[in-house]
Amino acid sequence: MPSLDTARIDIERFWSTIERSAEIGPGRPGGLSRLALSDADKDIRDTFVGWCREAGLTVRVDGIGNIFARRAGTDDSLPPVVMGSHLDTQINGGRFDGIAGVLGGLEVCRTLDALGHRTRRPIEIVNWTNEEGARFSPPMVGSGCFVGAYTLDFAQGRTDEEGRTIGQELERIGYRGEMEAAPHAFDAYIEFHIEQGYYLDRDGMQVGVVTGGFPSTGMLVEFKGETAHTGPWPMERRRNALLAGARLLVETDEIGWAYAAGGGKATAARLAAWPNKPGILSDWAQAVCDVRHPDPETSEVMAERVRRAVGESAARAGCTAEILDIWKWGGSIFAQELIDSVRQTSLALGYRTQDILSQAGHDAYFVARHAPTTMIFAPCKGGITHNNAELCTKGDLEPGLNVLLHTVMARADR
Amino acid sequence: MPSLDTARIDIERFWSTIERSAEIGPGRPGGLSRLALSDADKDIRDTFVGWCREAGLTVRVDGIGNIFARRAGTDDSLPPVVMGSHLDTQINGGRFDGIAGVLGGLEVCRTLDALGHRTRRPIEIVNWTNEEGARFSPPMVGSGCFVGAYTLDFAQGRTDEEGRTIGQELERIGYRGEMEAAPHAFDAYIEFHIEQGYYLDRDGMQVGVVTGGFPSTGMLVEFKGETAHTGPWPMERRRNALLAGARLLVETDEIGWAYAAGGGKATAARLAAWPNKPGILSDWAQAVCDVRHPDPETSEVMAERVRRAVGESAARAGCTAEILDIWKWGGSIFAQELIDSVRQTSLALGYRTQDILSQAGHDAYFVARHAPTTMIFAPCKGGITHNNAELCTKGDLEPGLNVLLHTVMARADR
């Protein structure tokens, strides 16, 4: 039996698994368009479950479609050490975002099998449902439901643009599971993910030790106005909801620029209007925007400025506005003991390592409410993601996967 | 036989016809949602054709679905005097916009029948296809095709948001006619229409003598950017096409305000983007905007400012822009002899009459390229239109219809 200390994941085996996944739900060249609960999502879920069963894992599915694959421990009564992420993608997504975390968990289990090593605590891999939010809003609905941030009824009732619900689509693809969508105990949750930023790649770093997330605020805003003819209707009587939404998006962008030097970002993400046609003013619009900043207080100031911009944008367009939803994420949410463990493991393995904040949202943010949690980042070329040009090499992913292996092994054996 | 000079249209008969039309394709309370070539449009077309045949008119349909209903003249070899407008509506439309012009033409023919009067020249009523542009772009496609501004292939190939073409939908509802979609000679074209502005109503005027249209420019603009994650992607690398489109809409609105004191208007009418989702920057957007001003030179300056705003909006969002289409309408396009005839007829009938410019686009603008053309406006309450609250009383419409009757009768008898 090889020594546990010198154990390494098999990057070729992992890579062939990634490549098989990349055949399921192809999008633009090189990328994936594997929307949550689509036929392609069913296909990758079936494939993943097959791989897990081949690896001797016990598969369970909960009421929101989260898949848990369990490798028994020598003391199977203890809570599991959990790895995972998501197999769904954006509509113009890449082949690594999320996927590397789920299939990385599988690779860890396969490596332990090859080592002939059974850990003291059980190990689980999880695939969370609808992380991306590209088909159903909100994103991270599977992990949010798991930790109780959303009720199962609410989560199952979310609809896509054609009006189909998550519950119906889970039923259709056979992933509305029996297991209660409520948290079973985790000893720890460790999510491996590509950085989705360019710092590690730019700085030649191999492993990102994720110490927390950018404090962030998102808003869903509704504007109401009045339809009228675009020709004769005087400027001062217009109540064009589309214009109110456009004003909010522009103001949000300005707020982003005002804080860009300190790492702040603000995004004009979505604008829908009705009727949204030439010849008629729109009486309804809905906008989604968000702000992020590494400093919590500055992030809060940015959010407050967006909130004010909501009212101002509406007023300047003669409309009313309502903030339908505000969601906050990020901050110092991860467990220090796990952060330290990832850093020490990475240094012990001789990797170039950097502390880093996550700028994107992740399922780990929700799971952190439930159990000690952290993340491990791998570099991706130029930080390009949510784009078919998203690219990682074997060399980009191998170090982080080895850190995942040893961090999980140490945790599960203690 | 009653005297021709004292002849008047029958407002009760006209009103019951309007009320029957208002049952077909109901929208929000009191309004219509009768999109071009929908089932409801087929229904009103069938109903209108039935009324025309009852009135002894000969009905022909051309290749783009324009319906021509002809009342023979005593010298039937002469080109007809033509009345008409459109029976389609906006998605939140009223029961008078366009409809009053088509059914007003029918009322004129019915009145001539009741008078037992056959004019020297033939008379035609026309219903133009897809005036509103609410389902298919561009608007006024039927009249544009008729005068050769669009080829039949182009016009039949226009698609709605579900990808169905005008040609397919004409075939489906049985209105792809045999008649060549090319102009037969008109002696004159006179379009009766509600004002769609508030001047006549505000000033207590009964008839608007339309001397021309606001010189106007519309643009269809496409922006291209790059998808990326809304979280980590730095502000200075973002190429968010949705933001570029939003910036253009806001700038267009600012241009409208800058010229509002002189009657100028500018409209942010439509913005579509892809993927247009939380979590991902959009790499494509399409915007529609327009400017209008009573003074031709000022209108041109406004259009030039929008053109510049296209480039600036794209540059500030890191995107490229292309103006896919520019369309211009309005100006001094109507025939002076017909304008004078409408004014004199209105004064002779004792109506309070005002010269007025049209601010909206109309089929008459295209027909003016082909034949001597003018319009007659009736007041509508508060100028509200493209809205289910659009409202005219019998008293609002009766004077203009009598002016239509006598103007057409005089023209057709000369």
mmCIF file of C-alpha atoms in Angstrom, chain A residues 28 90-93 97 132-137 139 161 195-198 226-238 240 242-243 245-247 249-250 252-257 260 264-283 288 290 292 316 327 359-361 382-389, chain B residues 28 90-93 97 132-137 139 161 195-198 226-238 240 242-243 245-247 249-250 252-257 260 264-283 288 290 292 316 327 359-361 382-389:
data_model
loop_
_atom_site.group_PDB
_atom_site.id
_atom_site.type_symbol
_atom_site.label_atom_id
_atom_site.label_comp_id
_atom_site.label_asym_id
_atom_site.label_seq_id
_atom_site.Cartn_x
_atom_site.Cartn_y
_atom_site.Cartn_z
ATOM 1 C CA ARG A 28 -20.784 27.663 -27.821
ATOM 2 C CA GLN A 90 -24.701 29.332 -17.271
ATOM 3 C CA ILE A 91 -26.295 29.522 -20.727
ATOM 4 C CA ASN A 92 -22.886 30.524 -22.057
ATOM 5 C CA GLY A 93 -20.882 28.603 -19.469
ATOM 6 C CA ASP A 97 -17.110 26.263 -13.110
ATOM 7 C CA GLU A 132 -26.145 29.281 -11.372
ATOM 8 C CA GLY A 133 -29.625 30.752 -11.316
ATOM 9 C CA ALA A 134 -29.419 30.841 -15.101
ATOM 10 C CA ARG A 135 -32.762 29.117 -15.478
ATOM 11 C CA PHE A 136 -34.494 29.579 -12.116
ATOM 12 C CA SER A 137 -34.105 32.492 -9.712
ATOM 13 C CA PRO A 139 -29.276 31.066 -7.698
ATOM 14 C CA GLU A 161 -39.320 31.854 -18.236
ATOM 15 C CA GLU A 195 -11.185 31.178 -8.977
ATOM 16 C CA GLN A 196 -13.386 33.039 -11.507
ATOM 17 C CA GLY A 197 -10.983 35.930 -11.114
ATOM 18 C CA TYR A 198 -7.511 36.511 -12.499
ATOM 19 C CA GLU A 226 -48.012 53.908 -17.892
ATOM 20 C CA THR A 227 -48.202 52.919 -21.540
ATOM 21 C CA ALA A 228 -48.603 55.772 -24.033
ATOM 22 C CA HIS A 229 -47.792 56.553 -27.643
ATOM 23 C CA THR A 230 -44.103 57.297 -28.119
ATOM 24 C CA GLY A 231 -44.909 60.049 -30.599
ATOM 25 C CA PRO A 232 -47.212 62.759 -29.277
ATOM 26 C CA TRP A 233 -46.939 62.123 -25.559
ATOM 27 C CA PRO A 234 -45.089 65.084 -23.993
ATOM 28 C CA MET A 235 -41.840 64.444 -22.156
ATOM 29 C CA GLU A 236 -43.222 65.776 -18.876
ATOM 30 C CA ARG A 237 -46.155 63.336 -18.886
ATOM 31 C CA ARG A 238 -44.177 60.225 -19.707
ATOM 32 C CA ASN A 240 -41.719 55.012 -19.082
ATOM 33 C CA LEU A 242 -38.151 50.879 -19.280
ATOM 34 C CA LEU A 243 -36.377 54.204 -18.940
ATOM 35 C CA GLY A 245 -34.858 50.608 -15.284
ATOM 36 C CA ALA A 246 -32.225 51.844 -17.731
ATOM 37 C CA ARG A 247 -31.455 54.771 -15.421
ATOM 38 C CA LEU A 249 -28.567 50.224 -14.488
ATOM 39 C CA VAL A 250 -26.500 53.226 -15.554
ATOM 40 C CA THR A 252 -25.356 51.198 -10.667
ATOM 41 C CA ASP A 253 -22.496 51.119 -13.144
ATOM 42 C CA GLU A 254 -21.394 54.610 -12.069
ATOM 43 C CA ILE A 255 -21.332 53.443 -8.455
ATOM 44 C CA GLY A 256 -19.106 50.539 -9.492
ATOM 45 C CA TRP A 257 -16.634 52.895 -11.161
ATOM 46 C CA ALA A 260 -13.269 50.386 -8.641
ATOM 47 C CA GLY A 264 -15.335 47.434 -5.875
ATOM 48 C CA LYS A 265 -17.650 46.230 -8.619
ATOM 49 C CA ALA A 266 -21.246 46.960 -9.518
ATOM 50 C CA THR A 267 -23.271 45.143 -12.109
ATOM 51 C CA ALA A 268 -26.207 46.024 -14.317
ATOM 52 C CA ALA A 269 -27.251 42.411 -14.762
ATOM 53 C CA ARG A 270 -30.788 42.253 -16.086
ATOM 54 C CA LEU A 271 -33.575 44.451 -17.421
ATOM 55 C CA ALA A 272 -36.974 43.247 -18.597
ATOM 56 C CA ALA A 273 -39.872 45.500 -19.625
ATOM 57 C CA TRP A 274 -43.409 45.306 -20.978
ATOM 58 C CA PRO A 275 -44.500 45.828 -23.725
ATOM 59 C CA ASN A 276 -40.889 46.814 -24.627
ATOM 60 C CA LYS A 277 -41.866 47.624 -28.196
ATOM 61 C CA PRO A 278 -41.305 50.473 -30.637
ATOM 62 C CA GLY A 279 -44.247 52.862 -30.649
ATOM 63 C CA ILE A 280 -45.383 52.414 -27.048
ATOM 64 C CA LEU A 281 -43.991 53.383 -23.659
ATOM 65 C CA SER A 282 -43.534 50.491 -21.223
ATOM 66 C CA ASP A 283 -45.577 50.426 -18.041
ATOM 67 C CA VAL A 288 -31.455 43.131 -11.227
ATOM 68 C CA ASP A 290 -25.538 44.069 -7.486
ATOM 69 C CA ARG A 292 -19.435 43.998 -4.212
ATOM 70 C CA ARG A 316 -36.812 60.958 -13.115
ATOM 71 C CA TRP A 327 -30.000 39.526 -0.936
ATOM 72 C CA GLN A 359 -15.831 37.609 -5.433
ATOM 73 C CA ALA A 360 -18.513 35.304 -6.795
ATOM 74 C CA GLY A 361 -21.290 33.699 -4.789
ATOM 75 C CA GLY A 382 -7.230 35.284 -17.392
ATOM 76 C CA GLY A 383 -10.028 34.812 -14.876
ATOM 77 C CA ILE A 384 -12.421 34.305 -17.795
ATOM 78 C CA THR A 385 -15.586 32.478 -16.747
ATOM 79 C CA HIS A 386 -19.319 32.476 -17.516
ATOM 80 C CA ASN A 387 -18.031 32.299 -21.051
ATOM 81 C CA ASN A 388 -17.229 29.427 -23.394
ATOM 82 C CA ALA A 389 -13.610 30.657 -23.401
ATOM 83 C CA ARG B 28 -57.132 45.263 -20.671
ATOM 84 C CA GLN B 90 -50.884 47.638 -29.873
ATOM 85 C CA ILE B 91 -50.684 44.921 -27.194
ATOM 86 C CA ASN B 92 -52.229 47.449 -24.797
ATOM 87 C CA GLY B 93 -54.191 49.332 -27.425
ATOM 88 C CA ASP B 97 -56.567 54.088 -33.069
ATOM 89 C CA GLU B 132 -48.568 49.109 -35.305
ATOM 90 C CA GLY B 133 -45.400 47.065 -35.484
ATOM 91 C CA ALA B 134 -46.429 45.583 -32.147
ATOM 92 C CA ARG B 135 -45.926 42.052 -33.402
ATOM 93 C CA PHE B 136 -43.719 42.407 -36.476
ATOM 94 C CA SER B 137 -41.058 45.042 -37.130
ATOM 95 C CA PRO B 139 -44.447 49.085 -38.368
ATOM 96 C CA GLU B 161 -40.706 36.890 -31.322
ATOM 97 C CA GLU B 195 -55.133 62.701 -32.984
ATOM 98 C CA GLN B 196 -53.087 60.667 -30.485
ATOM 99 C CA GLY B 197 -52.111 63.981 -28.931
ATOM 100 C CA TYR B 198 -54.021 66.335 -26.650
ATOM 101 C CA GLU B 226 -18.581 39.743 -23.965
ATOM 102 C CA THR B 227 -20.145 37.510 -21.336
ATOM 103 C CA ALA B 228 -18.278 37.309 -18.023
ATOM 104 C CA HIS B 229 -18.989 36.652 -14.367
ATOM 105 C CA THR B 230 -20.655 39.619 -12.694
ATOM 106 C CA GLY B 231 -18.614 39.056 -9.552
ATOM 107 C CA PRO B 232 -14.855 39.040 -10.051
ATOM 108 C CA TRP B 233 -14.631 40.666 -13.461
ATOM 109 C CA PRO B 234 -12.993 44.102 -12.991
ATOM 110 C CA MET B 235 -14.926 47.195 -14.044
ATOM 111 C CA GLU B 236 -12.283 48.182 -16.594
ATOM 112 C CA ARG B 237 -12.501 44.855 -18.416
ATOM 113 C CA ARG B 238 -16.275 44.661 -18.600
ATOM 114 C CA ASN B 240 -21.626 44.604 -20.868
ATOM 115 C CA LEU B 242 -26.968 45.517 -21.665
ATOM 116 C CA LEU B 243 -25.285 48.502 -20.022
ATOM 117 C CA GLY B 245 -28.063 49.769 -24.407
ATOM 118 C CA ALA B 246 -29.226 51.260 -21.099
ATOM 119 C CA ARG B 247 -26.810 54.173 -21.570
ATOM 120 C CA LEU B 249 -31.785 54.882 -23.700
ATOM 121 C CA VAL B 250 -30.883 57.313 -20.920
ATOM 122 C CA THR B 252 -31.905 59.538 -25.759
ATOM 123 C CA ASP B 253 -34.220 60.630 -22.976
ATOM 124 C CA GLU B 254 -31.855 63.479 -22.047
ATOM 125 C CA ILE B 255 -31.907 64.664 -25.665
ATOM 126 C CA GLY B 256 -35.700 64.675 -25.552
ATOM 127 C CA TRP B 257 -35.704 66.865 -22.469
ATOM 128 C CA ALA B 260 -38.956 69.548 -24.936
ATOM 129 C CA GLY B 264 -39.360 67.911 -29.165
ATOM 130 C CA LYS B 265 -39.673 64.350 -27.911
ATOM 131 C CA ALA B 266 -37.258 61.441 -27.665
ATOM 132 C CA THR B 267 -38.176 57.903 -26.749
ATOM 133 C CA ALA B 268 -36.354 55.009 -25.172
ATOM 134 C CA ALA B 269 -38.685 52.427 -26.664
ATOM 135 C CA ARG B 270 -37.119 48.998 -26.466
ATOM 136 C CA LEU B 271 -34.138 47.151 -25.017
ATOM 137 C CA ALA B 272 -33.426 43.447 -25.388
ATOM 138 C CA ALA B 273 -30.259 41.698 -24.208
ATOM 139 C CA TRP B 274 -28.730 38.237 -24.024
ATOM 140 C CA PRO B 275 -28.356 36.348 -21.710
ATOM 141 C CA ASN B 276 -29.871 39.183 -19.591
ATOM 142 C CA LYS B 277 -29.550 37.159 -16.381
ATOM 143 C CA PRO B 278 -28.220 37.725 -12.882
ATOM 144 C CA GLY B 279 -24.672 36.433 -12.564
ATOM 145 C CA ILE B 280 -23.494 37.004 -16.122
ATOM 146 C CA LEU B 281 -22.706 40.052 -18.239
ATOM 147 C CA SER B 282 -24.640 40.250 -21.506
ATOM 148 C CA ASP B 283 -22.739 40.076 -24.776
ATOM 149 C CA VAL B 288 -34.850 51.046 -30.405
ATOM 150 C CA ASP B 290 -36.549 57.759 -31.766
ATOM 151 C CA ARG B 292 -39.283 63.959 -33.137
ATOM 152 C CA ARG B 316 -18.333 53.690 -22.081
ATOM 153 C CA TRP B 327 -35.886 55.250 -40.545
ATOM 154 C CA GLN B 359 -46.593 63.468 -34.164
ATOM 155 C CA ALA B 360 -47.168 59.751 -34.670
ATOM 156 C CA GLY B 361 -46.280 57.782 -37.789
ATOM 157 C CA GLY B 382 -56.376 63.834 -22.952
ATOM 158 C CA GLY B 383 -54.481 62.553 -25.979
ATOM 159 C CA ILE B 384 -54.246 59.165 -24.263
ATOM 160 C CA THR B 385 -53.569 56.366 -26.730
ATOM 161 C CA HIS B 386 -51.611 53.096 -26.955
ATOM 162 C CA ASN B 387 -53.383 52.461 -23.709
ATOM 163 C CA ASN B 388 -56.681 50.783 -22.832
ATOM 164 C CA ALA B 389 -57.802 54.148 -21.420
#
